[in-house]
Short mmCIF file of C-alpha atoms in Angstrom, two decimals:
data_model
loop_
_atom_site.label_atom_id
_atom_site.label_comp_id
_atom_site.label_asym_id
_atom_site.label_seq_id
_atom_site.Cartn_x
_atom_site.Cartn_y
_atom_site.Cartn_z
CA MET A 1 -35.85 24.46 -8.89
CA LYS A 2 -33.96 23.65 -5.70
CA LYS A 3 -32.92 20.30 -7.15
CA ILE A 4 -31.63 21.95 -10.29
CA LEU A 5 -29.61 24.45 -8.28
CA PHE A 6 -28.26 21.66 -6.08
CA LEU A 7 -27.18 19.62 -9.11
CA LEU A 8 -25.63 22.68 -10.71
CA PHE A 9 -23.58 23.52 -7.64
CA THR A 10 -22.54 19.87 -7.24
CA ALA A 11 -21.37 19.72 -10.84
CA LEU A 12 -19.45 22.97 -10.43
CA GLY A 13 -17.95 21.62 -7.23
CA LEU A 14 -16.81 18.43 -8.93
CA LEU A 15 -15.29 20.35 -11.79
CA SER A 16 -13.44 22.66 -9.47
CA CYS A 17 -12.10 19.67 -7.47
CA GLU A 18 -10.75 18.18 -10.68
CA ASN A 19 -9.06 21.45 -11.68
CA THR A 20 -7.57 21.90 -8.22
CA GLU A 21 -5.96 18.46 -8.33
CA LEU A 22 -4.46 19.09 -11.77
CA GLU A 23 -3.31 22.59 -10.82
CA LYS A 24 -1.18 21.32 -7.95
CA SER A 25 2.58 21.23 -8.43
CA VAL A 26 4.03 17.76 -8.06
CA PHE A 27 7.78 18.07 -7.53
CA ILE A 28 9.62 14.82 -8.11
CA SER A 29 13.36 15.25 -7.77
CA ASP A 30 15.64 14.43 -10.66
CA ILE A 31 17.92 11.56 -9.67
CA ASP A 32 20.99 13.28 -11.12
CA TYR A 33 20.03 16.84 -10.11
CA PRO A 34 17.98 16.54 -6.91
CA GLU A 35 17.37 20.29 -6.68
CA LEU A 36 15.54 20.22 -10.01
CA PRO A 37 12.32 18.41 -10.87
CA LYS A 38 12.81 15.42 -13.11
CA TYR A 39 11.71 15.80 -16.71
CA SER A 40 8.16 14.51 -17.12
CA GLU A 41 5.16 14.78 -19.43
CA TRP A 42 2.33 14.40 -16.91
CA GLY A 43 1.50 18.09 -16.43
CA TYR A 44 3.07 18.24 -12.98
CA ASN A 45 3.28 22.08 -13.11
CA THR A 46 6.96 22.26 -12.30
CA PHE A 47 10.04 23.70 -13.91
CA GLY A 48 13.66 24.20 -12.94
CA ALA A 49 17.05 25.28 -14.21
CA TYR A 50 20.52 26.16 -13.00
CA ILE A 51 21.62 29.78 -13.33
CA ASP A 52 25.32 29.22 -13.05
CA ARG A 53 25.33 27.33 -9.72
CA GLU A 54 22.10 28.74 -8.34
CA VAL A 55 18.75 27.04 -8.73
CA PHE A 56 15.73 28.67 -10.34
CA VAL A 57 12.70 26.50 -9.66
CA SER A 58 8.91 26.54 -9.36
CA ASN A 59 7.27 26.57 -5.93
CA ASN A 60 3.88 25.79 -4.44
CA THR A 61 2.72 29.37 -3.92
CA LYS A 62 3.03 30.95 -7.39
CA ILE A 63 1.31 29.78 -10.55
CA PRO A 64 4.40 28.36 -12.26
CA PHE A 65 3.52 29.12 -15.88
CA LYS A 66 1.37 31.57 -17.81
CA ILE A 67 0.97 32.38 -21.50
CA ILE A 68 -0.02 35.89 -22.49
CA ASN A 69 -0.79 36.79 -26.10
CA THR A 70 -1.17 40.48 -26.80
CA ASN A 71 0.03 42.93 -29.46
CA ASN A 72 1.31 40.14 -31.72
CA ILE A 73 3.65 38.86 -29.01
CA THR A 74 3.18 35.66 -27.04
CA SER A 75 5.00 35.51 -23.72
CA PHE A 76 5.87 32.25 -21.96
CA ILE A 77 6.26 33.26 -18.32
CA PHE A 78 7.96 31.04 -15.75
CA HIS A 79 7.31 32.32 -12.21
CA GLY A 80 9.30 30.78 -9.39
CA GLU A 81 12.14 31.51 -7.01
CA LYS A 82 15.90 31.62 -7.00
CA GLU A 83 17.55 31.21 -3.62
CA TYR A 84 14.26 32.17 -1.92
CA ARG A 85 13.95 35.36 -4.00
CA GLU A 86 11.06 35.78 -6.41
CA MET A 87 12.06 35.49 -10.05
CA LEU A 88 10.36 35.52 -13.45
CA LEU A 89 11.84 34.19 -16.68
CA ILE A 90 9.96 35.36 -19.77
CA PHE A 91 10.41 34.11 -23.35
CA LYS A 92 8.74 36.52 -25.77
CA LEU A 93 7.89 35.18 -29.21
CA SER A 94 6.81 37.60 -31.95
CA GLY A 95 4.47 36.62 -34.78
CA TYR A 96 2.82 33.72 -33.00
CA ASN A 97 -0.76 34.43 -31.88
CA PRO A 98 -2.68 31.54 -30.30
CA GLN A 99 -6.26 32.56 -29.59
CA SER A 100 -6.96 29.81 -27.09
CA SER A 101 -4.98 27.22 -25.15
CA GLY A 102 -6.05 24.62 -27.70
CA ASP A 103 -3.99 26.41 -30.36
CA LEU A 104 -0.84 25.49 -28.45
CA ILE A 105 -1.09 21.91 -29.72
CA ILE A 106 0.81 22.90 -32.90
CA LEU A 107 3.90 23.53 -30.77
CA ASN A 108 4.48 19.78 -30.43
CA ASP A 109 8.20 18.99 -30.95
CA THR A 110 9.10 22.60 -31.69
CA ILE A 111 12.62 23.93 -31.20
CA ILE A 112 12.94 27.70 -30.92
CA ASN A 113 16.39 29.12 -31.58
CA LEU A 114 16.80 31.82 -28.96
CA LYS A 115 19.20 33.77 -31.19
CA SER A 116 16.33 34.40 -33.62
CA PRO A 117 15.34 38.09 -33.93
CA ASP A 118 11.73 37.05 -33.12
CA ILE A 119 12.77 36.04 -29.61
CA GLN A 120 13.43 38.16 -26.56
CA ILE A 121 14.21 37.05 -23.04
CA GLU A 122 13.36 39.00 -19.93
CA ILE A 123 14.44 38.22 -16.37
CA ILE A 124 12.82 39.92 -13.37
CA GLU A 125 14.41 39.22 -10.01
CA ASP A 126 13.00 40.65 -6.79
CA GLY A 127 10.91 43.06 -8.85
CA LYS A 128 13.94 44.38 -10.79
CA THR A 129 14.32 43.76 -14.52
CA LYS A 130 17.76 42.61 -15.64
CA GLU A 131 19.17 43.64 -18.95
CA CYS A 132 19.54 40.47 -21.01
CA ILE A 133 21.65 40.07 -24.16
CA LEU A 134 21.35 36.57 -25.55
CA LEU A 135 24.48 34.85 -26.77
CA ASN A 136 23.05 31.43 -27.73
CA GLY A 137 20.50 28.87 -26.65
CA TYR A 138 17.30 27.02 -27.46
CA PHE A 139 13.82 26.46 -26.14
CA HIS A 140 12.49 23.02 -27.08
CA ILE A 141 8.84 22.10 -26.57
CA LYS A 142 9.32 18.34 -26.78
CA ARG A 143 5.67 17.54 -26.37
CA SER A 144 2.41 19.44 -26.57
CA GLN A 145 -0.59 17.27 -25.81
CA ASN A 146 -4.29 17.44 -25.12
CA LEU A 147 -5.27 16.21 -21.71
CA ILE A 148 -8.64 14.46 -21.49
CA VAL A 149 -10.06 13.62 -18.08
CA ASP A 150 -13.11 11.40 -17.77
CA GLY A 151 -13.88 11.98 -21.41
CA LYS A 152 -13.61 15.78 -21.31
CA GLN A 153 -10.83 17.91 -22.80
CA THR A 154 -9.32 19.68 -19.81
CA GLU A 155 -6.02 21.37 -20.60
CA ILE A 156 -2.93 21.41 -22.80
CA ILE A 157 0.29 20.03 -21.34
CA LEU A 158 3.56 21.54 -22.53
CA SER A 159 6.76 19.70 -21.65
CA GLY A 160 10.26 20.54 -22.74
CA ILE A 161 13.79 21.68 -22.07
CA PHE A 162 15.77 24.89 -22.49
CA GLU A 163 19.18 26.41 -21.96
CA PHE A 164 21.00 29.54 -23.01
CA GLN A 165 23.93 31.82 -22.36
CA ALA A 166 23.43 35.55 -21.98
CA LEU A 167 24.88 38.75 -20.58
CA LEU A 168 22.71 39.66 -17.59
CA ASN A 169 23.42 43.26 -16.61
CA GLY A 170 26.67 42.77 -18.50
CA ILE A 171 27.68 39.62 -16.59
CA PRO A 172 28.07 36.40 -18.62
CA THR A 173 25.60 33.90 -17.22
CA THR A 174 24.60 30.39 -18.20
CA MET A 175 21.15 28.93 -17.67
CA SER A 176 21.48 25.15 -17.99
CA ASP A 177 19.53 21.89 -17.50
CA GLY A 178 16.26 23.77 -17.84
CA ARG A 179 13.12 21.62 -17.93
CA PHE A 180 9.40 22.22 -17.64
CA ASP A 181 6.17 20.25 -17.46
CA VAL A 182 3.16 22.56 -17.20
CA GLY A 183 -0.56 22.53 -17.86
CA ILE A 184 -2.33 25.36 -19.61
CA ALA A 185 -6.04 25.95 -19.28
CA LYS A 186 -8.33 28.96 -19.20
CA ASP A 187 -6.99 30.21 -15.88
CA ASN A 188 -3.38 30.65 -17.04
CA PHE A 189 -3.86 31.51 -20.70
CA TYR A 190 -4.54 35.12 -21.67
CA SER A 191 -5.27 36.51 -25.10
CA TYR A 192 -6.38 40.09 -25.46
CA MET B 1 -22.84 -38.42 54.04
CA VAL B 2 -22.53 -36.48 50.85
CA ASN B 3 -19.81 -37.40 48.38
CA HIS B 4 -18.00 -34.25 47.25
CA PHE B 5 -14.61 -35.60 46.20
CA LEU B 6 -14.30 -39.31 45.45
CA PRO B 7 -15.13 -41.53 42.46
CA GLN B 8 -18.20 -43.63 43.11
CA PRO B 9 -16.66 -47.15 43.60
CA PHE B 10 -14.03 -45.82 45.96
CA TYR B 11 -16.68 -43.90 47.84
CA LEU B 12 -18.81 -47.00 48.34
CA ILE B 13 -15.80 -48.98 49.56
CA SER B 14 -14.87 -46.24 52.03
CA LEU B 15 -18.46 -46.07 53.24
CA TYR B 16 -18.47 -49.85 53.83
CA ILE B 17 -15.16 -49.62 55.67
CA LYS B 18 -16.36 -46.74 57.82
CA ASN B 19 -19.56 -48.50 58.79
CA SER B 20 -17.80 -51.73 59.54
CA PHE B 21 -15.34 -49.88 61.80
CA LYS B 22 -18.11 -49.39 64.30
CA THR B 23 -18.43 -53.12 65.07
CA SER B 24 -15.14 -54.81 64.15
CA ASN B 25 -12.01 -55.58 66.21
CA MET B 26 -8.49 -54.12 65.79
CA LYS B 27 -7.20 -56.78 63.33
CA SER B 28 -10.21 -56.33 61.17
CA LYS B 29 -9.74 -52.55 61.24
CA VAL B 30 -6.15 -52.92 60.00
CA TYR B 31 -7.32 -55.16 57.14
CA ARG B 32 -9.96 -52.63 56.19
CA ILE B 33 -7.46 -49.72 56.23
CA LEU B 34 -5.16 -51.80 54.03
CA LEU B 35 -8.02 -52.46 51.63
CA LEU B 36 -8.74 -48.73 51.50
CA PHE B 37 -5.09 -48.00 50.74
CA ILE B 38 -4.99 -50.59 47.94
CA CYS B 39 -8.15 -49.22 46.39
CA PHE B 40 -6.80 -45.68 46.49
CA ASN B 41 -3.53 -46.66 44.81
CA SER B 42 -5.36 -48.67 42.15
CA LEU B 43 -7.46 -45.66 41.32
CA VAL B 44 -4.44 -43.38 41.02
CA PHE B 45 -2.59 -45.93 38.90
CA ALA B 46 -5.56 -46.23 36.56
CA GLN B 47 -5.73 -42.47 36.13
CA GLU B 48 -2.00 -42.32 35.41
CA GLN B 49 -2.32 -45.03 32.77
CA GLU B 50 -5.09 -43.12 31.07
CA GLN B 51 -3.01 -39.95 31.07
CA LYS B 52 -0.01 -41.86 29.67
CA GLN B 53 -2.14 -43.14 26.84
CA GLU B 54 -3.11 -39.58 26.08
CA ASP B 55 0.50 -38.45 26.28
CA ASP B 56 1.57 -41.25 23.96
CA LYS B 57 -0.53 -39.72 21.14
CA TYR B 58 2.14 -38.13 18.87
CA TYR B 59 -0.14 -37.02 16.05
CA LEU B 60 -2.64 -34.20 16.12
CA ILE B 61 -4.99 -33.14 13.38
CA GLY B 62 -6.53 -29.70 13.29
CA ILE B 63 -8.24 -26.91 11.41
CA GLU B 64 -6.97 -23.36 11.34
CA THR B 65 -8.07 -19.91 10.32
CA GLY B 66 -6.39 -16.53 10.49
CA PHE B 67 -5.58 -13.22 8.87
CA ASP B 68 -2.54 -11.03 8.21
CA PHE B 69 -2.16 -7.32 7.43
CA LEU B 70 0.80 -6.52 5.21
CA ASN B 71 2.83 -3.37 4.70
CA CYS B 72 3.36 -2.42 1.05
CA ASN B 73 5.83 -0.34 -0.89
CA PRO B 74 4.33 2.92 -2.22
CA PRO B 75 3.07 2.05 -5.69
CA ASP B 76 5.27 3.28 -8.51
CA LYS B 77 3.16 2.71 -11.56
CA SER B 78 3.65 4.02 -15.08
CA TYR B 79 -0.11 4.52 -15.37
CA ILE B 80 -0.73 6.50 -12.15
CA ARG B 81 -0.11 10.25 -12.01
CA ALA B 82 2.02 10.97 -8.97
CA ASP B 83 0.72 13.15 -6.19
CA ILE B 84 2.31 14.66 -3.11
CA ASN B 85 1.13 15.70 0.30
CA THR B 86 0.33 19.44 0.23
CA TYR B 87 1.62 19.91 3.77
CA SER B 88 4.65 17.65 3.60
CA TYR B 89 6.22 17.81 0.16
CA ASN B 90 8.57 14.89 0.76
CA TYR B 91 5.74 12.42 1.10
CA VAL B 92 3.42 10.89 -1.46
CA THR B 93 -0.17 11.72 -0.73
CA SER B 94 -2.36 9.16 0.96
CA ASN B 95 -4.53 9.09 -2.19
CA ILE B 96 -2.07 6.58 -3.63
CA THR B 97 -1.57 4.29 -0.66
CA ALA B 98 -1.10 0.56 -1.25
CA LEU B 99 -2.63 -1.88 1.22
CA SER B 100 -2.62 -5.65 1.38
CA TYR B 101 -4.28 -8.18 3.64
CA LYS B 102 -5.01 -11.87 3.54
CA TYR B 103 -7.21 -14.33 5.34
CA TYR B 104 -6.96 -18.08 5.18
CA ALA B 105 -8.34 -21.41 6.38
CA GLY B 106 -6.88 -24.87 6.26
CA MET B 107 -6.11 -28.19 7.82
CA LYS B 108 -2.85 -29.40 9.35
CA ILE B 109 -1.34 -32.51 10.91
CA GLU B 110 1.18 -32.14 13.72
CA ARG B 111 3.76 -34.77 14.65
CA LYS B 112 5.48 -34.42 17.99
CA PHE B 113 9.09 -35.24 18.77
CA LEU B 114 11.54 -35.00 21.65
CA LYS B 115 9.07 -35.75 24.40
CA LYS B 116 6.57 -33.47 22.75
CA LYS B 117 8.78 -30.41 23.03
CA LEU B 118 8.99 -30.15 19.27
CA GLY B 119 6.22 -30.34 16.73
CA ILE B 120 6.38 -30.42 12.95
CA LEU B 121 3.27 -29.40 11.04
CA SER B 122 2.10 -29.45 7.49
CA GLY B 123 -1.16 -29.46 5.69
CA ILE B 124 -3.16 -27.57 3.14
CA ARG B 125 -4.32 -23.98 3.19
CA LEU B 126 -6.64 -21.80 1.10
CA THR B 127 -5.67 -18.09 1.15
CA GLN B 128 -7.52 -15.05 -0.17
CA ASN B 129 -5.07 -12.18 -0.68
CA THR B 130 -6.43 -8.68 -1.39
CA GLY B 131 -4.37 -5.73 -2.56
CA THR B 132 -5.68 -2.19 -3.06
CA ILE B 133 -4.36 1.14 -4.30
CA GLY B 134 -6.27 4.24 -3.26
CA LYS B 135 -7.83 3.12 0.03
CA THR B 136 -6.24 4.68 3.07
CA THR B 137 -7.61 2.22 5.66
CA TYR B 138 -8.51 -1.44 5.49
CA TRP B 139 -12.08 -0.96 6.63
CA SER B 140 -13.42 2.20 5.02
CA ASN B 141 -13.85 3.46 1.48
CA THR B 142 -12.18 6.62 0.28
CA SER B 143 -13.69 9.76 -1.16
CA GLU B 144 -10.36 10.85 -2.70
CA TYR B 145 -9.17 9.87 -6.16
CA PHE B 146 -6.04 9.68 -8.26
CA PHE B 147 -5.51 9.97 -12.02
CA PHE B 148 -5.11 6.73 -13.96
CA ARG B 149 -3.55 7.22 -17.40
CA ILE B 150 -5.44 5.02 -19.77
CA GLU B 151 -4.05 6.34 -23.04
CA ASN B 152 -0.88 8.13 -24.03
CA ASN B 153 -0.12 8.94 -27.68
CA GLU B 154 1.87 11.69 -29.33
CA THR B 155 -0.71 14.47 -29.11
CA SER B 156 -3.02 13.43 -26.29
CA SER B 157 -3.26 11.68 -22.96
CA GLU B 158 -6.39 10.45 -21.30
CA TYR B 159 -6.78 10.13 -17.56
CA LEU B 160 -9.60 8.58 -15.59
CA ARG B 161 -10.30 9.58 -12.03
CA VAL B 162 -10.11 6.43 -9.94
CA LYS B 163 -10.86 6.02 -6.24
CA GLU B 164 -9.60 2.48 -5.85
CA LEU B 165 -7.88 -0.32 -7.72
CA LYS B 166 -8.38 -3.76 -6.24
CA GLU B 167 -6.86 -7.16 -6.82
CA GLU B 168 -8.14 -10.37 -5.23
CA ASN B 169 -6.05 -13.52 -5.52
CA LEU B 170 -6.96 -17.01 -4.35
CA PHE B 171 -4.09 -19.32 -3.51
CA LEU B 172 -3.82 -22.98 -2.61
CA GLY B 173 -0.86 -23.46 -0.33
CA VAL B 174 1.18 -25.85 1.75
CA PRO B 175 2.46 -24.58 5.11
CA LEU B 176 5.52 -26.16 6.74
CA GLU B 177 5.96 -25.27 10.42
CA ILE B 178 8.08 -26.12 13.43
CA LYS B 179 6.66 -25.58 16.90
CA ILE B 180 8.76 -25.43 20.04
CA PHE B 181 7.36 -26.00 23.51
CA PRO B 182 10.14 -24.85 25.83
CA TYR B 183 8.05 -25.07 28.99
CA LYS B 184 6.62 -28.06 30.82
CA SER B 185 3.29 -29.16 29.47
CA LYS B 186 0.37 -27.84 31.47
CA LYS B 187 -3.25 -27.13 30.81
CA MET B 188 -2.14 -23.86 29.23
CA ASN B 189 1.24 -23.70 27.52
CA ILE B 190 3.19 -21.14 25.54
CA TYR B 191 4.98 -22.11 22.35
CA TYR B 192 6.94 -20.55 19.52
CA LYS B 193 6.66 -21.30 15.86
CA ILE B 194 8.53 -20.70 12.65
CA GLY B 195 7.05 -21.53 9.31
CA VAL B 196 7.05 -21.07 5.58
CA GLU B 197 4.17 -21.39 3.18
CA PHE B 198 4.24 -22.07 -0.54
CA ASN B 199 1.22 -20.90 -2.49
CA TYR B 200 -0.07 -21.59 -5.96
CA LEU B 201 -2.37 -19.08 -7.64
CA LEU B 202 -5.81 -20.48 -8.44
CA LYS B 203 -7.63 -17.32 -9.42
CA SER B 204 -7.00 -13.59 -9.80
CA GLU B 205 -9.54 -10.81 -10.28
CA ASN B 206 -9.26 -7.05 -10.61
CA ASP B 207 -11.80 -4.38 -9.88
CA VAL B 208 -11.95 -0.60 -10.28
CA LEU B 209 -13.92 2.00 -8.37
CA PHE B 210 -14.28 5.18 -10.42
CA TYR B 211 -14.84 8.66 -9.04
CA ASP B 212 -17.41 9.24 -11.79
CA PRO B 213 -19.78 6.25 -11.97
CA LEU B 214 -20.35 7.02 -15.67
CA MET B 215 -16.82 5.74 -16.30
CA ASN B 216 -17.74 2.20 -15.19
CA GLU B 217 -17.98 1.23 -18.84
CA ARG B 218 -14.20 1.82 -19.06
CA LYS B 219 -13.43 -0.83 -16.42
CA ASP B 220 -11.95 -3.30 -18.91
CA ASP B 221 -9.70 -0.57 -20.34
CA VAL B 222 -8.24 -0.11 -16.87
CA THR B 223 -7.98 -3.72 -15.71
CA HIS B 224 -6.11 -4.91 -18.78
CA LEU B 225 -3.29 -2.49 -17.90
CA LEU B 226 -2.86 -3.85 -14.38
CA GLU B 227 -0.07 -6.26 -13.48
CA LYS B 228 -0.90 -9.91 -12.98
CA PRO B 229 0.62 -11.81 -10.04
CA ASP B 230 3.02 -14.67 -10.55
CA SER B 231 1.72 -18.19 -10.11
CA PHE B 232 3.78 -18.86 -6.99
CA THR B 233 4.26 -16.88 -3.81
CA SER B 234 5.91 -17.71 -0.54
CA PHE B 235 5.83 -16.28 2.98
CA LEU B 236 8.13 -16.80 5.94
CA TYR B 237 6.69 -16.19 9.39
CA VAL B 238 7.40 -16.38 13.09
CA ALA B 239 4.71 -16.73 15.72
CA ALA B 240 4.15 -17.15 19.41
CA GLY B 241 1.07 -18.79 20.78
CA ILE B 242 -0.88 -20.17 23.69
CA ARG B 243 -2.11 -23.74 23.70
CA ILE B 244 -5.09 -24.50 25.90
CA LYS B 245 -6.07 -28.10 26.58
CA ALA B 246 -9.79 -28.69 26.56
CA GLY B 247 -10.12 -32.35 27.45
CA LYS B 248 -8.49 -34.28 24.64
CA ASN B 249 -8.61 -31.27 22.33
CA MET B 250 -6.25 -28.35 21.92
CA ILE B 251 -7.10 -24.75 21.18
CA ASN B 252 -4.21 -22.63 19.94
CA LEU B 253 -4.19 -18.85 19.61
CA GLU B 254 -1.15 -17.37 17.86
CA GLY B 255 0.18 -13.92 17.12
CA CYS B 256 2.27 -13.90 13.97
CA LEU B 257 4.94 -11.22 13.58
CA PRO B 258 6.58 -10.82 11.24
CA SER B 259 5.20 -12.45 8.16
CA VAL B 260 7.65 -11.73 5.34
CA ASN B 261 6.90 -12.00 1.64
CA LEU B 262 9.88 -13.79 0.09
CA PHE B 263 9.08 -12.55 -3.43
CA PRO B 264 7.38 -9.12 -3.12
CA GLU B 265 7.87 -8.20 -6.76
CA SER B 266 5.89 -11.18 -7.95
CA SER B 267 2.74 -10.12 -6.17
CA GLY B 268 0.91 -8.23 -8.90
CA LEU B 269 -0.83 -4.91 -8.28
CA VAL B 270 0.82 -4.21 -4.92
CA SER B 271 4.13 -5.35 -3.40
CA PRO B 272 3.58 -6.51 0.18
CA ASN B 273 6.78 -6.71 2.21
CA TYR B 274 5.96 -7.84 5.72
CA GLY B 275 3.19 -7.78 8.24
CA GLY B 276 1.57 -9.62 11.07
CA GLY B 277 -1.62 -11.27 12.08
CA VAL B 278 -3.50 -13.72 14.22
CA GLN B 279 -4.30 -17.42 13.84
CA LEU B 280 -6.75 -19.65 15.68
CA ASN B 281 -6.65 -23.41 15.36
CA PHE B 282 -8.27 -26.43 16.94
CA GLN B 283 -6.50 -29.78 17.25
CA LEU B 284 -7.53 -33.34 18.09
CA PRO B 285 -5.25 -36.25 18.86
CA LEU B 286 -5.19 -38.90 16.14
#
């Protein structure tokens, strides 16, 4: 009995070590835009974009990306910081209802026109929601892939680019050079 | 009378002269002193001739052995998932450190010039060069791992958790060296050396240490993705050493710093730049 418990805890420990290593954010600077992470498809758990001249980027303290599916709306939530202030960028997609992270694989090479009526964007900065009226833009999931580690399916990696123009609290604002490379597993995928 | 200092024949002669002093006259004493003086000078001359014969030996043959530790560029591989230090985000984690070391043995002939102040050496050398990715020290194994991407297609990627990648190369080489002895030759002498070695690859082997031993069956899948070294490598090095004379033989102990890889990109798994090491060699006059 003791041996079984020992083996069980060891296996759990090994699994958690693996998840911890993959959950880490690995920020590798873009050569052309050093404040932003370079575009990658390794599941480095980073994202970044320019909001006009300011930088919105992932950090090492917040989980950079979550997907929440509820009430027929799937939200892609980027949680990072802009000029040391907490900020969330949320893309809300109606009519798409993945039940598990594995369902995200169909998003491979998918371009979402942000002017579509099925899309809403929400920006929360320092706890305050900004009114956002989209003018144009796109959200392109260039690659959606299964990640297998030591023979076991572990997570889904979503990698892509985005940019848009919008009126934020009535002020014309451009979000440009947006890129993301994030892993989605049970701990950052919610469906209820 | 106990003989502490003199060679035997000279001692016997001096003993004879001393004993005869007791009974002989003045003229005889002078002759005996003269005889003693001649014997002494003959002995010294003979010793000098022997030393000159030794000094006239311009060729030395010797065997050598040594090792070098080499600094490597951080590996930048398309098949290794990058990682960063949690506490210092500007630095790659030690999980993906590259190390390189080599040890060698060989034989060399030295020819002396310019009243033995200059020596030119060449010979043959067998070198085992080991490069690793994943180990953090030369002497201990690691418990950490990194992710090795073994497959990457449109809808999936497969990683294997690897603790260490290892490459062992065996080279046959020719060293060419110049030694300078700026100081007067003594029993112990300091010298300086500059050299270059040209190596030809005889054999190369790769090995993988997996985090999960069950993945050992995937070893070939990993090793066939690893870079192979070029057939030729070359190192330039500078050394300083101590030569100790032990009778006719010479023992040399050298510290080599730096040893510079002239073609780091041709080295295979890791790219050693420069390093240092120690060499011990024994020499005999030919």
